[in-house]
Each structure stands twice: as structure tokens, then as C-alpha cells.
Amino acid sequence: MSMLELNSWTFSEEQDFVFVAVRGEDAENFLQGMLTQNVKTMGPTDARWTAACNHQGRTAATSLIVRIPNGFGMLMPKSISQDEVDRLSKFILRSKVEIEILPEPITYFCSDDAKAIDRPCPALPREPMQAFVGDSVIVVRLPSNDAQGMHGKFVAIGKIHIDLFRIAVRIFDEMDEQVAEWAVCCGHDVTLLLISFVFRVACVRRVSKALRLGCEKGCRMTTAALRKEEGN
């Protein structure tokens, strides 16, 4: 991958948004009665817009909701999050539900390069309003309009090591012939290696053995470069 393609990514830390987790045995039934979205029909990779209404039928909060282990997560403005958590908590009663604001960083990232987002990696959903739920990072692909100059918009809940993308440029330049040949013949490039490391998930679980070996080697190279960078 060229430096231009790597540099086409733009990252923005969104401090005005938080992620609210609603977890527990009764989380689905609880939210089904509290939100405008039919959460029972949501699949593991679905992301949907939803709203919560007060007793007068007025919108109390809007959010982006996804499934997470043992429940749901809602991305919403920080300014209304505590009030919404307090409001929802009043209706828990005997339900086996826990609601909390998670201390996870929220990152918006996008690219104006169509090729930069066309990666066969589950950590980057291929369609708008699809979610990838990893061990430490959740990524949702947002609707985007090519007319606005952006071919892909994403939001990540969890820590992204953005510096690794900068380090990737040097790694790709220093790739030996074997890895470079693997990258070309498999139709993948260093972005796939980075995504598997940055999001700390095994994208390689869904691809071939050859890809797995190449990805593992790429991650080792990335780790070595990062340690060297920290040493400096």
C-alpha cells in the first residue's frame, strides 16, 4: 500500500459521546419495551438508530445501538447519557439488568479513498449500519455519501492505536521479498496486517492458512517496529 492510501485515513477522537451498556439476562426484553427499535430482530452484526421516549411520548434520547456480549450497547451524546441511565434505571424493578456508562474512547474515522476501505477484513464492515464486535473494539460502518467526498465512515468504541498506521508506511517499505510476494498474490496489503493487530482480533480466522501465516508475520513486524519506536 502506498503512503497516500494510508494517509487518506482521518481519525477524530469524539469526547462528546459515550457508550452505555445494558447487560443481563433480561436486557433484550427490557429494551424492547423502552426503545422505538425492535431489538428482538437485531442480528449480531446489526447496528441501528433508536430513540427512547419519556412518559409523555417525547424523545428523551437517541442512540446508535448494537449487540454486545450478554446485552446491548448504545452510543449516545455524553450530555444526556447520565440522565438517560438514571431514567432507564427507574424501570428495571425486578428485571435482571445492569446499566452503566463504559469508560471506552470513541473514535470516528473515515477515508476519501475508495480503495482504502475495500479490505476483506471483518474488523471493517463492508456495508453501512453493520457492526463488528471484537474482543476490545467495536466498529460500526456509518452511512456515507460519495458526493461528500468520503467513501467510508466508521465509528470505533474502544482503543485504536492510531500511531500504528504511521509506522505501517516504514514496515511496508522494509518488507522482504517473501512477504511482498504474499501481499500481492493474495490481493491484500499491510492494512489487513495492521487491522488485525490494531483491533487486537484475529481477522485471520476467516481466511486461508497462507493469509494467516502472512498476517502473523506482519503483526510480528508491527510489534517490533512499535517497540523500537517506543524505545526512541
PDB file of C-alpha atoms in Angstrom:
ATOM      1  CA  MET A   1       0.000   0.000   0.000  1.00  0.00           C
ATOM      2  CA  SER A   2       1.254   3.470  -0.810  1.00  0.00           C
ATOM      3  CA  MET A   3       1.743   6.190   1.757  1.00  0.00           C
ATOM      4  CA  LEU A   4      -1.018   8.161   0.036  1.00  0.00           C
ATOM      5  CA  GLU A   5      -3.546   5.420   0.764  1.00  0.00           C
ATOM      6  CA  LEU A   6      -2.506   5.183   4.403  1.00  0.00           C
ATOM      7  CA  ASN A   7      -2.624   8.932   4.784  1.00  0.00           C
ATOM      8  CA  SER A   8      -6.125   9.032   3.307  1.00  0.00           C
ATOM      9  CA  TRP A   9      -7.483   7.909   6.681  1.00  0.00           C
ATOM     10  CA  THR A  10      -8.657  10.641   9.052  1.00  0.00           C
ATOM     11  CA  PHE A  11      -9.177   9.974  12.757  1.00  0.00           C
ATOM     12  CA  SER A  12     -11.132  12.050  15.252  1.00  0.00           C
ATOM     13  CA  GLU A  13     -11.472  11.365  18.966  1.00  0.00           C
ATOM     14  CA  GLU A  14     -15.097  12.011  19.938  1.00  0.00           C
ATOM     15  CA  GLN A  15     -15.089  13.118  23.564  1.00  0.00           C
ATOM     16  CA  ASP A  16     -18.704  14.277  23.393  1.00  0.00           C
ATOM     17  CA  PHE A  17     -20.035  10.718  23.003  1.00  0.00           C
ATOM     18  CA  VAL A  18     -20.131   7.744  25.372  1.00  0.00           C
ATOM     19  CA  PHE A  19     -21.080   4.086  25.204  1.00  0.00           C
ATOM     20  CA  VAL A  20     -23.828   2.868  27.510  1.00  0.00           C
ATOM     21  CA  ALA A  21     -24.026  -0.883  28.160  1.00  0.00           C
ATOM     22  CA  VAL A  22     -27.297  -2.593  29.048  1.00  0.00           C
ATOM     23  CA  ARG A  23     -26.475  -6.149  30.067  1.00  0.00           C
ATOM     24  CA  GLY A  24     -28.118  -9.042  31.784  1.00  0.00           C
ATOM     25  CA  GLU A  25     -30.470 -11.957  31.309  1.00  0.00           C
ATOM     26  CA  ASP A  26     -33.449  -9.642  30.679  1.00  0.00           C
ATOM     27  CA  ALA A  27     -31.640  -6.954  28.647  1.00  0.00           C
ATOM     28  CA  GLU A  28     -33.427  -7.735  25.379  1.00  0.00           C
ATOM     29  CA  ASN A  29     -36.939  -7.794  26.846  1.00  0.00           C
ATOM     30  CA  PHE A  30     -36.191  -4.690  28.902  1.00  0.00           C
ATOM     31  CA  LEU A  31     -35.040  -2.607  25.924  1.00  0.00           C
ATOM     32  CA  GLN A  32     -37.810  -3.965  23.721  1.00  0.00           C
ATOM     33  CA  GLY A  33     -40.251  -2.105  25.932  1.00  0.00           C
ATOM     34  CA  MET A  34     -38.123   1.027  26.325  1.00  0.00           C
ATOM     35  CA  LEU A  35     -36.919   1.847  22.796  1.00  0.00           C
ATOM     36  CA  THR A  36     -38.518   2.633  19.455  1.00  0.00           C
ATOM     37  CA  GLN A  37     -36.333  -0.023  17.782  1.00  0.00           C
ATOM     38  CA  ASN A  38     -37.355  -3.675  17.575  1.00  0.00           C
ATOM     39  CA  VAL A  39     -34.247  -5.046  19.248  1.00  0.00           C
ATOM     40  CA  LYS A  40     -35.510  -8.625  19.110  1.00  0.00           C
ATOM     41  CA  THR A  41     -34.927  -8.653  15.347  1.00  0.00           C
ATOM     42  CA  MET A  42     -31.343  -7.391  15.592  1.00  0.00           C
ATOM     43  CA  GLY A  43     -28.618  -9.772  14.476  1.00  0.00           C
ATOM     44  CA  PRO A  44     -25.080  -9.909  15.883  1.00  0.00           C
ATOM     45  CA  THR A  45     -23.741  -7.641  13.113  1.00  0.00           C
ATOM     46  CA  ASP A  46     -26.626  -5.150  13.013  1.00  0.00           C
ATOM     47  CA  ALA A  47     -26.339  -1.511  14.034  1.00  0.00           C
ATOM     48  CA  ARG A  48     -29.495   0.597  14.196  1.00  0.00           C
ATOM     49  CA  TRP A  49     -30.634   4.058  15.181  1.00  0.00           C
ATOM     50  CA  THR A  50     -33.107   4.157  18.027  1.00  0.00           C
ATOM     51  CA  ALA A  51     -34.801   6.508  20.452  1.00  0.00           C
ATOM     52  CA  ALA A  52     -36.137   6.307  23.992  1.00  0.00           C
ATOM     53  CA  CYS A  53     -39.288   8.204  24.920  1.00  0.00           C
ATOM     54  CA  ASN A  54     -40.431   9.617  28.232  1.00  0.00           C
ATOM     55  CA  HIS A  55     -43.847   9.037  29.816  1.00  0.00           C
ATOM     56  CA  GLN A  56     -45.271  11.844  27.670  1.00  0.00           C
ATOM     57  CA  GLY A  57     -44.181  10.154  24.468  1.00  0.00           C
ATOM     58  CA  ARG A  58     -41.481  12.707  23.763  1.00  0.00           C
ATOM     59  CA  THR A  59     -37.983  11.712  22.709  1.00  0.00           C
ATOM     60  CA  ALA A  60     -35.721  11.525  25.743  1.00  0.00           C
ATOM     61  CA  ALA A  61     -32.608  10.230  23.975  1.00  0.00           C
ATOM     62  CA  THR A  62     -31.418   8.971  20.621  1.00  0.00           C
ATOM     63  CA  SER A  63     -28.592   6.483  20.141  1.00  0.00           C
ATOM     64  CA  LEU A  64     -26.832   4.007  17.889  1.00  0.00           C
ATOM     65  CA  ILE A  65     -27.462   0.521  19.260  1.00  0.00           C
ATOM     66  CA  VAL A  66     -25.545  -2.723  18.698  1.00  0.00           C
ATOM     67  CA  ARG A  67     -25.492  -6.128  20.306  1.00  0.00           C
ATOM     68  CA  ILE A  68     -22.635  -6.864  22.698  1.00  0.00           C
ATOM     69  CA  PRO A  69     -21.929  -9.980  24.774  1.00  0.00           C
ATOM     70  CA  ASN A  70     -24.823 -10.517  27.200  1.00  0.00           C
ATOM     71  CA  GLY A  71     -26.710  -7.428  26.102  1.00  0.00           C
ATOM     72  CA  PHE A  72     -26.662  -4.240  24.065  1.00  0.00           C
ATOM     73  CA  GLY A  73     -24.548  -1.127  23.765  1.00  0.00           C
ATOM     74  CA  MET A  74     -25.826   2.341  22.915  1.00  0.00           C
ATOM     75  CA  LEU A  75     -23.660   5.166  21.586  1.00  0.00           C
ATOM     76  CA  MET A  76     -25.140   8.498  22.631  1.00  0.00           C
ATOM     77  CA  PRO A  77     -24.159  12.104  23.409  1.00  0.00           C
ATOM     78  CA  LYS A  78     -22.331  12.446  26.691  1.00  0.00           C
ATOM     79  CA  SER A  79     -24.501  15.417  27.641  1.00  0.00           C
ATOM     80  CA  ILE A  80     -27.624  13.252  28.017  1.00  0.00           C
ATOM     81  CA  SER A  81     -26.073   9.913  28.959  1.00  0.00           C
ATOM     82  CA  GLN A  82     -26.251  10.115  32.761  1.00  0.00           C
ATOM     83  CA  ASP A  83     -29.823  11.395  32.711  1.00  0.00           C
ATOM     84  CA  GLU A  84     -30.805   8.550  30.382  1.00  0.00           C
ATOM     85  CA  VAL A  85     -29.072   5.929  32.521  1.00  0.00           C
ATOM     86  CA  ASP A  86     -30.869   7.272  35.600  1.00  0.00           C
ATOM     87  CA  ARG A  87     -34.209   7.329  33.758  1.00  0.00           C
ATOM     88  CA  LEU A  88     -33.877   3.774  32.427  1.00  0.00           C
ATOM     89  CA  SER A  89     -32.704   2.507  35.820  1.00  0.00           C
ATOM     90  CA  LYS A  90     -36.035   3.536  37.358  1.00  0.00           C
ATOM     91  CA  PHE A  91     -37.797   0.902  35.240  1.00  0.00           C
ATOM     92  CA  ILE A  92     -35.511  -2.049  35.984  1.00  0.00           C
ATOM     93  CA  LEU A  93     -37.540  -3.150  39.020  1.00  0.00           C
ATOM     94  CA  ARG A  94     -37.152  -6.957  39.216  1.00  0.00           C
ATOM     95  CA  SER A  95     -35.563  -7.296  35.776  1.00  0.00           C
ATOM     96  CA  LYS A  96     -32.113  -8.850  35.681  1.00  0.00           C
ATOM     97  CA  VAL A  97     -30.471  -5.883  34.009  1.00  0.00           C
ATOM     98  CA  GLU A  98     -27.431  -3.717  34.698  1.00  0.00           C
ATOM     99  CA  ILE A  99     -26.895  -0.334  33.050  1.00  0.00           C
ATOM    100  CA  GLU A 100     -23.591   1.527  33.075  1.00  0.00           C
ATOM    101  CA  ILE A 101     -21.571   4.067  31.131  1.00  0.00           C
ATOM    102  CA  LEU A 102     -18.384   2.399  29.942  1.00  0.00           C
ATOM    103  CA  PRO A 103     -15.094   4.337  30.019  1.00  0.00           C
ATOM    104  CA  GLU A 104     -14.331   3.471  26.396  1.00  0.00           C
ATOM    105  CA  PRO A 105     -12.795   6.005  23.994  1.00  0.00           C
ATOM    106  CA  ILE A 106     -14.906   6.792  20.927  1.00  0.00           C
ATOM    107  CA  THR A 107     -13.105   7.338  17.617  1.00  0.00           C
ATOM    108  CA  TYR A 108     -14.578   8.441  14.302  1.00  0.00           C
ATOM    109  CA  PHE A 109     -12.506   7.600  11.241  1.00  0.00           C
ATOM    110  CA  CYS A 110     -13.060   7.886   7.522  1.00  0.00           C
ATOM    111  CA  SER A 111     -11.321   7.817   4.166  1.00  0.00           C
ATOM    112  CA  ASP A 112     -11.755   9.655   0.882  1.00  0.00           C
ATOM    113  CA  ASP A 113     -10.026   6.799  -0.966  1.00  0.00           C
ATOM    114  CA  ALA A 114     -12.406   4.088  -2.186  1.00  0.00           C
ATOM    115  CA  LYS A 115      -9.586   1.527  -2.351  1.00  0.00           C
ATOM    116  CA  ALA A 116      -8.506   2.200   1.226  1.00  0.00           C
ATOM    117  CA  ILE A 117     -11.774   0.890   2.659  1.00  0.00           C
ATOM    118  CA  ASP A 118     -12.167  -2.094   0.353  1.00  0.00           C
ATOM    119  CA  ARG A 119     -10.440  -4.599   2.628  1.00  0.00           C
ATOM    120  CA  PRO A 120     -11.575  -8.207   3.139  1.00  0.00           C
ATOM    121  CA  CYS A 121     -11.303  -7.948   6.909  1.00  0.00           C
ATOM    122  CA  PRO A 122     -14.198  -8.434   9.340  1.00  0.00           C
ATOM    123  CA  ALA A 123     -12.889  -5.587  11.506  1.00  0.00           C
ATOM    124  CA  LEU A 124     -14.083  -3.166   8.812  1.00  0.00           C
ATOM    125  CA  PRO A 125     -17.759  -3.888   7.993  1.00  0.00           C
ATOM    126  CA  ARG A 126     -18.444  -3.874   4.262  1.00  0.00           C
ATOM    127  CA  GLU A 127     -21.960  -2.396   4.391  1.00  0.00           C
ATOM    128  CA  PRO A 128     -23.415   0.671   6.164  1.00  0.00           C
ATOM    129  CA  MET A 129     -25.044   0.040   9.541  1.00  0.00           C
ATOM    130  CA  GLN A 130     -23.145  -3.188  10.072  1.00  0.00           C
ATOM    131  CA  ALA A 131     -21.125  -3.788  13.210  1.00  0.00           C
ATOM    132  CA  PHE A 132     -18.029  -5.752  14.086  1.00  0.00           C
ATOM    133  CA  VAL A 133     -17.799  -6.691  17.758  1.00  0.00           C
ATOM    134  CA  GLY A 134     -14.240  -7.648  18.675  1.00  0.00           C
ATOM    135  CA  ASP A 135     -12.642  -8.552  21.973  1.00  0.00           C
ATOM    136  CA  SER A 136     -11.705  -4.960  22.759  1.00  0.00           C
ATOM    137  CA  VAL A 137     -13.079  -2.802  19.943  1.00  0.00           C
ATOM    138  CA  ILE A 138     -16.493  -2.418  18.326  1.00  0.00           C
ATOM    139  CA  VAL A 139     -16.564  -0.921  14.837  1.00  0.00           C
ATOM    140  CA  VAL A 140     -19.711   0.318  13.082  1.00  0.00           C
ATOM    141  CA  ARG A 141     -19.775   1.413   9.467  1.00  0.00           C
ATOM    142  CA  LEU A 142     -21.887   4.553   9.141  1.00  0.00           C
ATOM    143  CA  PRO A 143     -23.900   5.634   6.100  1.00  0.00           C
ATOM    144  CA  SER A 144     -21.780   7.744   3.757  1.00  0.00           C
ATOM    145  CA  ASN A 145     -22.386   9.778   0.641  1.00  0.00           C
ATOM    146  CA  ASP A 146     -19.702   9.613  -2.044  1.00  0.00           C
ATOM    147  CA  ALA A 147     -20.815  13.069  -3.157  1.00  0.00           C
ATOM    148  CA  GLN A 148     -19.429  14.375   0.146  1.00  0.00           C
ATOM    149  CA  GLY A 149     -16.004  13.047  -0.797  1.00  0.00           C
ATOM    150  CA  MET A 150     -15.943  10.221   1.754  1.00  0.00           C
ATOM    151  CA  HIS A 151     -16.199   6.606   0.636  1.00  0.00           C
ATOM    152  CA  GLY A 152     -16.291   5.111   4.097  1.00  0.00           C
ATOM    153  CA  LYS A 153     -17.179   6.391   7.564  1.00  0.00           C
ATOM    154  CA  PHE A 154     -16.711   4.368  10.727  1.00  0.00           C
ATOM    155  CA  VAL A 155     -17.027   4.772  14.462  1.00  0.00           C
ATOM    156  CA  ALA A 156     -14.996   2.672  16.875  1.00  0.00           C
ATOM    157  CA  ILE A 157     -15.768   2.060  20.527  1.00  0.00           C
ATOM    158  CA  GLY A 158     -12.524   1.091  22.244  1.00  0.00           C
ATOM    159  CA  LYS A 159      -8.855   1.962  21.973  1.00  0.00           C
ATOM    160  CA  ILE A 160      -7.349   2.291  18.487  1.00  0.00           C
ATOM    161  CA  HIS A 161      -3.570   2.584  18.233  1.00  0.00           C
ATOM    162  CA  ILE A 162      -3.533   5.221  15.512  1.00  0.00           C
ATOM    163  CA  ASP A 163       0.262   5.533  15.519  1.00  0.00           C
ATOM    164  CA  LEU A 164       0.496   2.041  14.053  1.00  0.00           C
ATOM    165  CA  PHE A 165      -0.855   3.348  10.764  1.00  0.00           C
ATOM    166  CA  ARG A 166       2.051   5.781  10.558  1.00  0.00           C
ATOM    167  CA  ILE A 167       4.542   3.069  11.444  1.00  0.00           C
ATOM    168  CA  ALA A 168       2.995   0.860   8.749  1.00  0.00           C
ATOM    169  CA  VAL A 169       4.478   3.001   5.995  1.00  0.00           C
ATOM    170  CA  ARG A 170       8.019   2.107   7.014  1.00  0.00           C
ATOM    171  CA  ILE A 171       7.111  -1.536   7.602  1.00  0.00           C
ATOM    172  CA  PHE A 172       5.727  -1.870   4.101  1.00  0.00           C
ATOM    173  CA  ASP A 173       8.822  -0.236   2.614  1.00  0.00           C
ATOM    174  CA  GLU A 174      11.034  -2.678   4.529  1.00  0.00           C
ATOM    175  CA  MET A 175       9.069  -5.832   3.706  1.00  0.00           C
ATOM    176  CA  ASP A 176      11.235  -8.643   2.450  1.00  0.00           C
ATOM    177  CA  GLU A 177      10.542 -10.264  -0.915  1.00  0.00           C
ATOM    178  CA  GLN A 178       8.615 -13.210   0.555  1.00  0.00           C
ATOM    179  CA  VAL A 179       6.087 -11.044   2.404  1.00  0.00           C
ATOM    180  CA  ALA A 180       5.756  -8.652  -0.526  1.00  0.00           C
ATOM    181  CA  GLU A 181       5.025 -11.580  -2.842  1.00  0.00           C
ATOM    182  CA  TRP A 182       2.417 -12.883  -0.384  1.00  0.00           C
ATOM    183  CA  ALA A 183       0.758  -9.468  -0.225  1.00  0.00           C
ATOM    184  CA  VAL A 184       0.500  -9.203  -3.995  1.00  0.00           C
ATOM    185  CA  CYS A 185      -0.630 -12.730  -4.804  1.00  0.00           C
ATOM    186  CA  CYS A 186      -3.281 -12.761  -2.070  1.00  0.00           C
ATOM    187  CA  GLY A 187      -4.636  -9.374  -3.087  1.00  0.00           C
ATOM    188  CA  HIS A 188      -4.110  -7.922   0.381  1.00  0.00           C
ATOM    189  CA  ASP A 189      -1.718  -5.361   1.768  1.00  0.00           C
ATOM    190  CA  VAL A 190      -0.307  -4.096   5.012  1.00  0.00           C
ATOM    191  CA  THR A 191      -3.613  -2.559   6.098  1.00  0.00           C
ATOM    192  CA  LEU A 192      -5.010  -6.026   6.746  1.00  0.00           C
ATOM    193  CA  LEU A 193      -1.986  -6.860   8.862  1.00  0.00           C
ATOM    194  CA  LEU A 194      -2.404  -3.685  10.837  1.00  0.00           C
ATOM    195  CA  ILE A 195      -6.141  -4.036  11.347  1.00  0.00           C
ATOM    196  CA  SER A 196      -5.690  -7.488  12.868  1.00  0.00           C
ATOM    197  CA  PHE A 197      -3.133  -6.040  15.280  1.00  0.00           C
ATOM    198  CA  VAL A 198      -4.693  -2.639  15.934  1.00  0.00           C
ATOM    199  CA  PHE A 199      -8.096  -4.059  16.768  1.00  0.00           C
ATOM    200  CA  ARG A 200      -6.459  -6.978  18.609  1.00  0.00           C
ATOM    201  CA  VAL A 201      -8.623  -9.546  16.898  1.00  0.00           C
ATOM    202  CA  ALA A 202      -7.810 -12.469  14.658  1.00  0.00           C
ATOM    203  CA  CYS A 203      -9.151 -11.408  11.283  1.00  0.00           C
ATOM    204  CA  VAL A 204      -7.192 -14.381  10.033  1.00  0.00           C
ATOM    205  CA  ARG A 205      -9.738 -16.802  11.492  1.00  0.00           C
ATOM    206  CA  ARG A 206     -11.891 -16.321   8.411  1.00  0.00           C
ATOM    207  CA  VAL A 207      -9.262 -16.540   5.733  1.00  0.00           C
ATOM    208  CA  SER A 208      -6.814 -19.058   4.320  1.00  0.00           C
ATOM    209  CA  LYS A 209      -3.776 -20.612   6.007  1.00  0.00           C
ATOM    210  CA  ALA A 210      -1.491 -18.653   3.699  1.00  0.00           C
ATOM    211  CA  LEU A 211      -3.123 -15.422   4.747  1.00  0.00           C
ATOM    212  CA  ARG A 212      -2.848 -16.423   8.415  1.00  0.00           C
ATOM    213  CA  LEU A 213       0.878 -17.035   8.139  1.00  0.00           C
ATOM    214  CA  GLY A 214       1.402 -13.741   6.365  1.00  0.00           C
ATOM    215  CA  CYS A 215      -0.714 -11.854   8.869  1.00  0.00           C
ATOM    216  CA  GLU A 216       1.139 -13.356  11.816  1.00  0.00           C
ATOM    217  CA  LYS A 217       4.455 -12.336  10.297  1.00  0.00           C
ATOM    218  CA  GLY A 218       3.134  -8.852   9.603  1.00  0.00           C
ATOM    219  CA  CYS A 219       1.935  -8.491  13.185  1.00  0.00           C
ATOM    220  CA  ARG A 220       5.346  -9.554  14.497  1.00  0.00           C
ATOM    221  CA  MET A 221       6.958  -6.912  12.285  1.00  0.00           C
ATOM    222  CA  THR A 222       4.469  -4.325  13.523  1.00  0.00           C
ATOM    223  CA  THR A 223       5.112  -5.213  17.160  1.00  0.00           C
ATOM    224  CA  ALA A 224       8.880  -4.985  16.688  1.00  0.00           C
ATOM    225  CA  ALA A 225       8.560  -1.590  14.994  1.00  0.00           C
ATOM    226  CA  LEU A 226       6.287  -0.298  17.754  1.00  0.00           C
ATOM    227  CA  ARG A 227       8.706  -1.383  20.482  1.00  0.00           C
ATOM    228  CA  LYS A 228      11.573   0.243  18.617  1.00  0.00           C
ATOM    229  CA  GLU A 229       9.528   3.424  18.268  1.00  0.00           C
ATOM    230  CA  GLU A 230       8.749   3.455  21.998  1.00  0.00           C
ATOM    231  CA  GLY A 231      12.447   2.948  22.755  1.00  0.00           C
ATOM    232  CA  ASN A 232      13.276   6.085  20.829  1.00  0.00           C
TER     233      ASN A 232
END
